[in-house]
Structure formats: structure tokens, C-alpha cells
């Protein structure tokens, strides 16, 4: 439900999988989560496309950029610890939260800040930047996509969420092929999760469409707040571990 409205569903599903299945290796947790969330994201993207105009040229470019840079980000994360970026992301999230909270008119309707012919290129840039973050750090990718399309290009929150879901669904195909091909999906868990995820996605996308941009904005603020708490907790825990050692 949360992911369909504004992204950030991984903040719920991934920790829950780690807690409920502590014997799962990290790739199995991520693969199982990706399988179920992909189906939910695809359903939400379809629901949005029936009610919201989706600029497919930009979506395909952004998805290609996101997928490519996500792979690069994952490669770099094997060389440089993502922990290096977390304090920066904590500050960035605080700025995003403050900017969105105090700018009441942000995302209430489409008010484009760039020339129409340049929108696909801006979308590609946003997809590449967020895709790299997704591969390097991970949490909150959908919410960052929404913020990028709302704040930089000028889409409404509803349009931004519809675009984000479409990009996520397309960009996730390559990683899903990898996880399935390498046996990292626990289907006994993933299939029931998939049906529940699709139900939540249907209800979330319907609620967003019916209640509009104000409703999506509130959820966006909640998800960004949750991201800040997560990053803050991670930084504090790592610092305490370092001190103890």
C-alpha cells in the first residue's frame, strides 16, 4: 500500500524478511522481496496508467538509465562501503523533508520548470542518479524518484508516483532475472507475499488516484521521515560498534 502511493515499501518488507527468516542469506532476502514487490509495482503502474498520463518516452529512457547506473552503483559498493554515503543521505533527506513540508504548493499540479522537449533528458538524468543510489545504498529509491520528478521537472505528486512506479517496474526486470536465475528467490515465501503485495498495491494506487496529490504528499513526508530514522539508526549503530571494537 505504502509503495504504491509514494514508494518506500522496501522499508517495511525487507526488515520484516530479515526478522522472520534470519537464516536467509542477504541475496535470498533481496531476491524474495524483489519478486513480490515487482508484481505489486507492475500492478500499481498499470492502475496509474489508466488515470494518469504517463510520458512513456521519458519513462523508458529513465528506466534504461536507472538500470545501467544501478549496476554500476552495485559494483562500486563492493569497492567502497555504502556507509560512507549514509551521513550525506541523512542530511539530504532532512533537506528534502524541510523543502517539501514548507513548500505547500509543491506537486499539487503539473507546473513544468523545463522546456517540454528537454523533459526526456531530465528524466534520464534523474533515473541515472537515483539508479546509482539504488545500486550503491538502496532504501527509498521510489520516493527519491518521485521527489526528482516533482521538484526538478515539475510534475504533480500523483504524476510523479505514476512515473516512478513505471520506471521501477521496467528497471527491476533485469535484477529479477538475475535473482531467479541464481536461485535467490524463496518461492514458498515470495508467492504468498506477491499476492498480498498486489492487493496492497491495488488499494494504495486506488487511494492515491481517488484522494489526489495532497494524500500522496502526506505519505511522501512520512516515508522520507522513516528513511531519516533508518539512516540515523544505521549511523548510530555503526558508530557504537566502532567504539566497542
mmCIF file with all atom_site columns, N, CA and C in Angstrom, residues 96-152:
data_model
loop_
_atom_site.group_PDB
_atom_site.id
_atom_site.type_symbol
_atom_site.label_atom_id
_atom_site.label_alt_id
_atom_site.label_comp_id
_atom_site.label_asym_id
_atom_site.label_entity_id
_atom_site.label_seq_id
_atom_site.pdbx_PDB_ins_code
_atom_site.Cartn_x
_atom_site.Cartn_y
_atom_site.Cartn_z
_atom_site.occupancy
_atom_site.B_iso_or_equiv
_atom_site.pdbx_formal_charge
_atom_site.auth_seq_id
_atom_site.auth_comp_id
_atom_site.auth_asym_id
_atom_site.auth_atom_id
_atom_site.pdbx_PDB_model_num
ATOM 1   N N  . UNK A 1 96  ? 15.223 17.466 1.953   1.00 0.00 ? 96  UNK A N  1
ATOM 2   C CA . UNK A 1 96  ? 14.046 17.118 1.147   1.00 0.00 ? 96  UNK A CA 1
ATOM 3   C C  . UNK A 1 96  ? 12.777 17.242 1.984   1.00 0.00 ? 96  UNK A C  1
ATOM 4   N N  . UNK A 1 97  ? 12.847 16.742 3.227   1.00 0.00 ? 97  UNK A N  1
ATOM 5   C CA . UNK A 1 97  ? 11.690 16.813 4.121   1.00 0.00 ? 97  UNK A CA 1
ATOM 6   C C  . UNK A 1 97  ? 11.298 18.266 4.379   1.00 0.00 ? 97  UNK A C  1
ATOM 7   N N  . UNK A 1 98  ? 12.278 19.101 4.724   1.00 0.00 ? 98  UNK A N  1
ATOM 8   C CA . UNK A 1 98  ? 12.002 20.507 5.006   1.00 0.00 ? 98  UNK A CA 1
ATOM 9   C C  . UNK A 1 98  ? 11.472 21.243 3.782   1.00 0.00 ? 98  UNK A C  1
ATOM 10  N N  . UNK A 1 99  ? 12.087 20.994 2.632   1.00 0.00 ? 99  UNK A N  1
ATOM 11  C CA . UNK A 1 99  ? 11.674 21.658 1.387   1.00 0.00 ? 99  UNK A CA 1
ATOM 12  C C  . UNK A 1 99  ? 10.230 21.314 1.033   1.00 0.00 ? 99  UNK A C  1
ATOM 13  N N  . UNK A 1 100 ? 9.902  20.021 1.150   1.00 0.00 ? 100 UNK A N  1
ATOM 14  C CA . UNK A 1 100 ? 8.542  19.583 0.804   1.00 0.00 ? 100 UNK A CA 1
ATOM 15  C C  . UNK A 1 100 ? 7.519  20.075 1.828   1.00 0.00 ? 100 UNK A C  1
ATOM 16  N N  . UNK A 1 101 ? 7.883  20.029 3.111   1.00 0.00 ? 101 UNK A N  1
ATOM 17  C CA . UNK A 1 101 ? 6.943  20.422 4.165   1.00 0.00 ? 101 UNK A CA 1
ATOM 18  C C  . UNK A 1 101 ? 6.587  21.906 4.071   1.00 0.00 ? 101 UNK A C  1
ATOM 19  N N  . UNK A 1 102 ? 7.582  22.757 3.858   1.00 0.00 ? 102 UNK A N  1
ATOM 20  C CA . UNK A 1 102 ? 7.330  24.197 3.866   1.00 0.00 ? 102 UNK A CA 1
ATOM 21  C C  . UNK A 1 102 ? 6.844  24.733 2.515   1.00 0.00 ? 102 UNK A C  1
ATOM 22  N N  . UNK A 1 103 ? 7.095  23.978 1.446   1.00 0.00 ? 103 UNK A N  1
ATOM 23  C CA . UNK A 1 103 ? 6.615  24.397 0.129   1.00 0.00 ? 103 UNK A CA 1
ATOM 24  C C  . UNK A 1 103 ? 5.270  23.714 -0.137  1.00 0.00 ? 103 UNK A C  1
ATOM 25  N N  . UNK A 1 104 ? 4.218  24.320 0.382   1.00 0.00 ? 104 UNK A N  1
ATOM 26  C CA . UNK A 1 104 ? 2.888  23.687 0.363   1.00 0.00 ? 104 UNK A CA 1
ATOM 27  C C  . UNK A 1 104 ? 2.360  23.451 -1.060  1.00 0.00 ? 104 UNK A C  1
ATOM 28  N N  . UNK A 1 105 ? 2.780  24.274 -2.007  1.00 0.00 ? 105 UNK A N  1
ATOM 29  C CA . UNK A 1 105 ? 2.254  24.155 -3.367  1.00 0.00 ? 105 UNK A CA 1
ATOM 30  C C  . UNK A 1 105 ? 3.014  23.134 -4.202  1.00 0.00 ? 105 UNK A C  1
ATOM 31  N N  . UNK A 1 106 ? 4.119  22.615 -3.677  1.00 0.00 ? 106 UNK A N  1
ATOM 32  C CA . UNK A 1 106 ? 4.938  21.672 -4.436  1.00 0.00 ? 106 UNK A CA 1
ATOM 33  C C  . UNK A 1 106 ? 4.135  20.420 -4.787  1.00 0.00 ? 106 UNK A C  1
ATOM 34  N N  . UNK A 1 107 ? 4.089  20.093 -6.064  1.00 0.00 ? 107 UNK A N  1
ATOM 35  C CA . UNK A 1 107 ? 3.473  18.862 -6.522  1.00 0.00 ? 107 UNK A CA 1
ATOM 36  C C  . UNK A 1 107 ? 1.962  18.820 -6.496  1.00 0.00 ? 107 UNK A C  1
ATOM 37  N N  . UNK A 1 108 ? 1.316  19.976 -6.306  1.00 0.00 ? 108 UNK A N  1
ATOM 38  C CA . UNK A 1 108 ? -0.147 19.980 -6.276  1.00 0.00 ? 108 UNK A CA 1
ATOM 39  C C  . UNK A 1 108 ? -0.748 19.885 -7.673  1.00 0.00 ? 108 UNK A C  1
ATOM 40  N N  . UNK A 1 109 ? 0.042  20.290 -8.669  1.00 0.00 ? 109 UNK A N  1
ATOM 41  C CA . UNK A 1 109 ? -0.371 20.143 -10.073 1.00 0.00 ? 109 UNK A CA 1
ATOM 42  C C  . UNK A 1 109 ? 0.884  20.180 -10.944 1.00 0.00 ? 109 UNK A C  1
ATOM 43  N N  . UNK A 1 110 ? 0.732  19.768 -12.207 1.00 0.00 ? 110 UNK A N  1
ATOM 44  C CA . UNK A 1 110 ? 1.866  19.822 -13.124 1.00 0.00 ? 110 UNK A CA 1
ATOM 45  C C  . UNK A 1 110 ? 2.222  21.271 -13.434 1.00 0.00 ? 110 UNK A C  1
ATOM 46  N N  . UNK A 1 111 ? 3.422  21.690 -13.054 1.00 0.00 ? 111 UNK A N  1
ATOM 47  C CA . UNK A 1 111 ? 3.938  23.027 -13.354 1.00 0.00 ? 111 UNK A CA 1
ATOM 48  C C  . UNK A 1 111 ? 5.386  22.861 -13.808 1.00 0.00 ? 111 UNK A C  1
ATOM 49  N N  . UNK A 1 112 ? 5.556  22.611 -15.096 1.00 0.00 ? 112 UNK A N  1
ATOM 50  C CA . UNK A 1 112 ? 6.867  22.230 -15.608 1.00 0.00 ? 112 UNK A CA 1
ATOM 51  C C  . UNK A 1 112 ? 7.860  23.381 -15.531 1.00 0.00 ? 112 UNK A C  1
ATOM 52  N N  . UNK A 1 113 ? 9.060  23.032 -15.057 1.00 0.00 ? 113 UNK A N  1
ATOM 53  C CA . UNK A 1 113 ? 10.134 24.007 -14.883 1.00 0.00 ? 113 UNK A CA 1
ATOM 54  C C  . UNK A 1 113 ? 11.152 23.941 -16.012 1.00 0.00 ? 113 UNK A C  1
ATOM 55  N N  . UNK A 1 114 ? 10.990 22.993 -16.934 1.00 0.00 ? 114 UNK A N  1
ATOM 56  C CA . UNK A 1 114 ? 11.921 22.846 -18.058 1.00 0.00 ? 114 UNK A CA 1
ATOM 57  C C  . UNK A 1 114 ? 11.124 22.813 -19.357 1.00 0.00 ? 114 UNK A C  1
ATOM 58  N N  . UNK A 1 115 ? 11.802 23.076 -20.459 1.00 0.00 ? 115 UNK A N  1
ATOM 59  C CA . UNK A 1 115 ? 11.140 23.022 -21.759 1.00 0.00 ? 115 UNK A CA 1
ATOM 60  C C  . UNK A 1 115 ? 10.656 21.597 -22.032 1.00 0.00 ? 115 UNK A C  1
ATOM 61  N N  . UNK A 1 116 ? 9.504  21.491 -22.676 1.00 0.00 ? 116 UNK A N  1
ATOM 62  C CA . UNK A 1 116 ? 8.890  20.185 -22.900 1.00 0.00 ? 116 UNK A CA 1
ATOM 63  C C  . UNK A 1 116 ? 9.814  19.239 -23.647 1.00 0.00 ? 116 UNK A C  1
ATOM 64  N N  . UNK A 1 117 ? 10.570 19.758 -24.620 1.00 0.00 ? 117 UNK A N  1
ATOM 65  C CA . UNK A 1 117 ? 11.449 18.892 -25.407 1.00 0.00 ? 117 UNK A CA 1
ATOM 66  C C  . UNK A 1 117 ? 12.624 18.351 -24.589 1.00 0.00 ? 117 UNK A C  1
ATOM 67  N N  . UNK A 1 118 ? 12.921 19.011 -23.459 1.00 0.00 ? 118 UNK A N  1
ATOM 68  C CA . UNK A 1 118 ? 14.038 18.578 -22.617 1.00 0.00 ? 118 UNK A CA 1
ATOM 69  C C  . UNK A 1 118 ? 13.618 17.635 -21.501 1.00 0.00 ? 118 UNK A C  1
ATOM 70  N N  . UNK A 1 119 ? 12.311 17.445 -21.316 1.00 0.00 ? 119 UNK A N  1
ATOM 71  C CA . UNK A 1 119 ? 11.821 16.602 -20.227 1.00 0.00 ? 119 UNK A CA 1
ATOM 72  C C  . UNK A 1 119 ? 12.386 15.182 -20.283 1.00 0.00 ? 119 UNK A C  1
ATOM 73  N N  . UNK A 1 120 ? 12.427 14.522 -21.480 1.00 0.00 ? 120 UNK A N  1
ATOM 74  C CA . UNK A 1 120 ? 13.018 13.174 -21.510 1.00 0.00 ? 120 UNK A CA 1
ATOM 75  C C  . UNK A 1 120 ? 14.471 13.137 -21.042 1.00 0.00 ? 120 UNK A C  1
ATOM 76  N N  . UNK A 1 121 ? 15.262 14.157 -21.384 1.00 0.00 ? 121 UNK A N  1
ATOM 77  C CA . UNK A 1 121 ? 16.662 14.196 -20.968 1.00 0.00 ? 121 UNK A CA 1
ATOM 78  C C  . UNK A 1 121 ? 16.786 14.403 -19.458 1.00 0.00 ? 121 UNK A C  1
ATOM 79  N N  . UNK A 1 122 ? 15.948 15.265 -18.910 1.00 0.00 ? 122 UNK A N  1
ATOM 80  C CA . UNK A 1 122 ? 15.944 15.452 -17.462 1.00 0.00 ? 122 UNK A CA 1
ATOM 81  C C  . UNK A 1 122 ? 15.516 14.157 -16.762 1.00 0.00 ? 122 UNK A C  1
ATOM 82  N N  . UNK A 1 123 ? 14.521 13.475 -17.357 1.00 0.00 ? 123 UNK A N  1
ATOM 83  C CA . UNK A 1 123 ? 14.083 12.198 -16.790 1.00 0.00 ? 123 UNK A CA 1
ATOM 84  C C  . UNK A 1 123 ? 15.201 11.168 -16.798 1.00 0.00 ? 123 UNK A C  1
ATOM 85  N N  . UNK A 1 124 ? 15.979 11.152 -17.880 1.00 0.00 ? 124 UNK A N  1
ATOM 86  C CA . UNK A 1 124 ? 17.118 10.241 -17.972 1.00 0.00 ? 124 UNK A CA 1
ATOM 87  C C  . UNK A 1 124 ? 18.127 10.550 -16.865 1.00 0.00 ? 124 UNK A C  1
ATOM 88  N N  . UNK A 1 125 ? 18.399 11.837 -16.656 1.00 0.00 ? 125 UNK A N  1
ATOM 89  C CA . UNK A 1 125 ? 19.344 12.237 -15.606 1.00 0.00 ? 125 UNK A CA 1
ATOM 90  C C  . UNK A 1 125 ? 18.876 11.828 -14.224 1.00 0.00 ? 125 UNK A C  1
ATOM 91  N N  . UNK A 1 126 ? 17.583 12.020 -13.942 1.00 0.00 ? 126 UNK A N  1
ATOM 92  C CA . UNK A 1 126 ? 17.029 11.627 -12.637 1.00 0.00 ? 126 UNK A CA 1
ATOM 93  C C  . UNK A 1 126 ? 17.108 10.111 -12.471 1.00 0.00 ? 126 UNK A C  1
ATOM 94  N N  . UNK A 1 127 ? 16.742 9.381  -13.540 1.00 0.00 ? 127 UNK A N  1
ATOM 95  C CA . UNK A 1 127 ? 16.800 7.921  -13.486 1.00 0.00 ? 127 UNK A CA 1
ATOM 96  C C  . UNK A 1 127 ? 18.208 7.417  -13.228 1.00 0.00 ? 127 UNK A C  1
ATOM 97  N N  . UNK A 1 128 ? 19.210 8.028  -13.881 1.00 0.00 ? 128 UNK A N  1
ATOM 98  C CA . UNK A 1 128 ? 20.601 7.619  -13.692 1.00 0.00 ? 128 UNK A CA 1
ATOM 99  C C  . UNK A 1 128 ? 21.076 7.897  -12.266 1.00 0.00 ? 128 UNK A C  1
ATOM 100 N N  . UNK A 1 129 ? 20.755 9.092  -11.762 1.00 0.00 ? 129 UNK A N  1
ATOM 101 C CA . UNK A 1 129 ? 21.201 9.471  -10.414 1.00 0.00 ? 129 UNK A CA 1
ATOM 102 C C  . UNK A 1 129 ? 20.575 8.564  -9.354  1.00 0.00 ? 129 UNK A C  1
ATOM 103 N N  . UNK A 1 130 ? 19.261 8.353  -9.445  1.00 0.00 ? 130 UNK A N  1
ATOM 104 C CA . UNK A 1 130 ? 18.576 7.523  -8.450  1.00 0.00 ? 130 UNK A CA 1
ATOM 105 C C  . UNK A 1 130 ? 18.940 6.051  -8.629  1.00 0.00 ? 130 UNK A C  1
ATOM 106 N N  . UNK A 1 131 ? 19.156 5.637  -9.890  1.00 0.00 ? 131 UNK A N  1
ATOM 107 C CA . UNK A 1 131 ? 19.576 4.264  -10.146 1.00 0.00 ? 131 UNK A CA 1
ATOM 108 C C  . UNK A 1 131 ? 20.915 3.954  -9.504  1.00 0.00 ? 131 UNK A C  1
ATOM 109 N N  . UNK A 1 132 ? 21.854 4.903  -9.604  1.00 0.00 ? 132 UNK A N  1
ATOM 110 C CA . UNK A 1 132 ? 23.158 4.724  -8.966  1.00 0.00 ? 132 UNK A CA 1
ATOM 111 C C  . UNK A 1 132 ? 22.985 4.593  -7.451  1.00 0.00 ? 132 UNK A C  1
ATOM 112 N N  . UNK A 1 133 ? 22.147 5.460  -6.882  1.00 0.00 ? 133 UNK A N  1
ATOM 113 C CA . UNK A 1 133 ? 21.867 5.382  -5.444  1.00 0.00 ? 133 UNK A CA 1
ATOM 114 C C  . UNK A 1 133 ? 21.271 4.022  -5.097  1.00 0.00 ? 133 UNK A C  1
ATOM 115 N N  . UNK A 1 134 ? 20.381 3.521  -5.938  1.00 0.00 ? 134 UNK A N  1
ATOM 116 C CA . UNK A 1 134 ? 19.723 2.240  -5.674  1.00 0.00 ? 134 UNK A CA 1
ATOM 117 C C  . UNK A 1 134 ? 20.748 1.113  -5.605  1.00 0.00 ? 134 UNK A C  1
ATOM 118 N N  . UNK A 1 135 ? 21.716 1.121  -6.534  1.00 0.00 ? 135 UNK A N  1
ATOM 119 C CA . UNK A 1 135 ? 22.723 0.080  -6.525  1.00 0.00 ? 135 UNK A CA 1
ATOM 120 C C  . UNK A 1 135 ? 23.723 0.239  -5.405  1.00 0.00 ? 135 UNK A C  1
ATOM 121 N N  . UNK A 1 136 ? 24.000 1.483  -5.024  1.00 0.00 ? 136 UNK A N  1
ATOM 122 C CA . UNK A 1 136 ? 25.046 1.760  -4.039  1.00 0.00 ? 136 UNK A CA 1
ATOM 123 C C  . UNK A 1 136 ? 24.539 1.663  -2.606  1.00 0.00 ? 136 UNK A C  1
ATOM 124 N N  . UNK A 1 137 ? 23.346 2.216  -2.345  1.00 0.00 ? 137 UNK A N  1
ATOM 125 C CA . UNK A 1 137 ? 22.785 2.228  -0.982  1.00 0.00 ? 137 UNK A CA 1
ATOM 126 C C  . UNK A 1 137 ? 21.456 1.483  -0.929  1.00 0.00 ? 137 UNK A C  1
ATOM 127 N N  . UNK A 1 138 ? 20.439 1.939  -1.683  1.00 0.00 ? 138 UNK A N  1
ATOM 128 C CA . UNK A 1 138 ? 19.216 1.158  -1.813  1.00 0.00 ? 138 UNK A CA 1
ATOM 129 C C  . UNK A 1 138 ? 17.905 1.722  -1.320  1.00 0.00 ? 138 UNK A C  1
ATOM 130 N N  . UNK A 1 139 ? 17.699 1.902  0.003   1.00 0.00 ? 139 UNK A N  1
ATOM 131 C CA . UNK A 1 139 ? 16.361 2.198  0.531   1.00 0.00 ? 139 UNK A CA 1
ATOM 132 C C  . UNK A 1 139 ? 15.779 3.518  0.020   1.00 0.00 ? 139 UNK A C  1
ATOM 133 N N  . UNK A 1 140 ? 14.485 3.494  -0.283  1.00 0.00 ? 140 UNK A N  1
ATOM 134 C CA . UNK A 1 140 ? 13.791 4.732  -0.632  1.00 0.00 ? 140 UNK A CA 1
ATOM 135 C C  . UNK A 1 140 ? 13.936 5.173  -2.070  1.00 0.00 ? 140 UNK A C  1
ATOM 136 N N  . UNK A 1 141 ? 14.333 4.264  -2.961  1.00 0.00 ? 141 UNK A N  1
ATOM 137 C CA . UNK A 1 141 ? 14.546 4.631  -4.364  1.00 0.00 ? 141 UNK A CA 1
ATOM 138 C C  . UNK A 1 141 ? 13.287 5.229  -4.992  1.00 0.00 ? 141 UNK A C  1
ATOM 139 N N  . UNK A 1 142 ? 12.138 4.580  -4.761  1.00 0.00 ? 142 UNK A N  1
ATOM 140 C CA . UNK A 1 142 ? 10.890 5.065  -5.348  1.00 0.00 ? 142 UNK A CA 1
ATOM 141 C C  . UNK A 1 142 ? 10.542 6.466  -4.885  1.00 0.00 ? 142 UNK A C  1
ATOM 142 N N  . UNK A 1 143 ? 10.757 6.740  -3.606  1.00 0.00 ? 143 UNK A N  1
ATOM 143 C CA . UNK A 1 143 ? 10.447 8.063  -3.067  1.00 0.00 ? 143 UNK A CA 1
ATOM 144 C C  . UNK A 1 143 ? 11.374 9.129  -3.639  1.00 0.00 ? 143 UNK A C  1
ATOM 145 N N  . UNK A 1 144 ? 12.658 8.788  -3.827  1.00 0.00 ? 144 UNK A N  1
ATOM 146 C CA . UNK A 1 144 ? 13.596 9.741  -4.416  1.00 0.00 ? 144 UNK A CA 1
ATOM 147 C C  . UNK A 1 144 ? 13.241 10.019 -5.875  1.00 0.00 ? 144 UNK A C  1
ATOM 148 N N  . UNK A 1 145 ? 12.781 8.997  -6.592  1.00 0.00 ? 145 UNK A N  1
ATOM 149 C CA . UNK A 1 145 ? 12.322 9.216  -7.967  1.00 0.00 ? 145 UNK A CA 1
ATOM 150 C C  . UNK A 1 145 ? 11.149 10.188 -7.987  1.00 0.00 ? 145 UNK A C  1
ATOM 151 N N  . UNK A 1 146 ? 10.194 9.960  -7.101  1.00 0.00 ? 146 UNK A N  1
ATOM 152 C CA . UNK A 1 146 ? 9.031  10.857 -7.035  1.00 0.00 ? 146 UNK A CA 1
ATOM 153 C C  . UNK A 1 146 ? 9.482  12.290 -6.784  1.00 0.00 ? 146 UNK A C  1
ATOM 154 N N  . UNK A 1 147 ? 10.359 12.478 -5.801  1.00 0.00 ? 147 UNK A N  1
ATOM 155 C CA . UNK A 1 147 ? 10.828 13.827 -5.470  1.00 0.00 ? 147 UNK A CA 1
ATOM 156 C C  . UNK A 1 147 ? 11.554 14.455 -6.652  1.00 0.00 ? 147 UNK A C  1
ATOM 157 N N  . UNK A 1 148 ? 12.366 13.669 -7.354  1.00 0.00 ? 148 UNK A N  1
ATOM 158 C CA . UNK A 1 148 ? 13.084 14.199 -8.507  1.00 0.00 ? 148 UNK A CA 1
ATOM 159 C C  . UNK A 1 148 ? 12.149 14.708 -9.585  1.00 0.00 ? 148 UNK A C  1
ATOM 160 N N  . UNK A 1 149 ? 11.137 13.928 -9.915  1.00 0.00 ? 149 UNK A N  1
ATOM 161 C CA . UNK A 1 149 ? 10.217 14.328 -10.982 1.00 0.00 ? 149 UNK A CA 1
ATOM 162 C C  . UNK A 1 149 ? 9.300  15.479 -10.554 1.00 0.00 ? 149 UNK A C  1
ATOM 163 N N  . UNK A 1 150 ? 9.015  15.555 -9.258  1.00 0.00 ? 150 UNK A N  1
ATOM 164 C CA . UNK A 1 150 ? 8.169  16.640 -8.756  1.00 0.00 ? 150 UNK A CA 1
ATOM 165 C C  . UNK A 1 150 ? 8.954  17.938 -8.627  1.00 0.00 ? 150 UNK A C  1
ATOM 166 N N  . UNK A 1 151 ? 10.121 17.876 -8.000  1.00 0.00 ? 151 UNK A N  1
ATOM 167 C CA . UNK A 1 151 ? 10.862 19.100 -7.667  1.00 0.00 ? 151 UNK A CA 1
ATOM 168 C C  . UNK A 1 151 ? 11.700 19.635 -8.822  1.00 0.00 ? 151 UNK A C  1
ATOM 169 N N  . UNK A 1 152 ? 12.261 18.743 -9.639  1.00 0.00 ? 152 UNK A N  1
ATOM 170 C CA . UNK A 1 152 ? 13.157 19.188 -10.710 1.00 0.00 ? 152 UNK A CA 1
ATOM 171 C C  . UNK A 1 152 ? 12.391 19.485 -11.997 1.00 0.00 ? 152 UNK A C  1
#
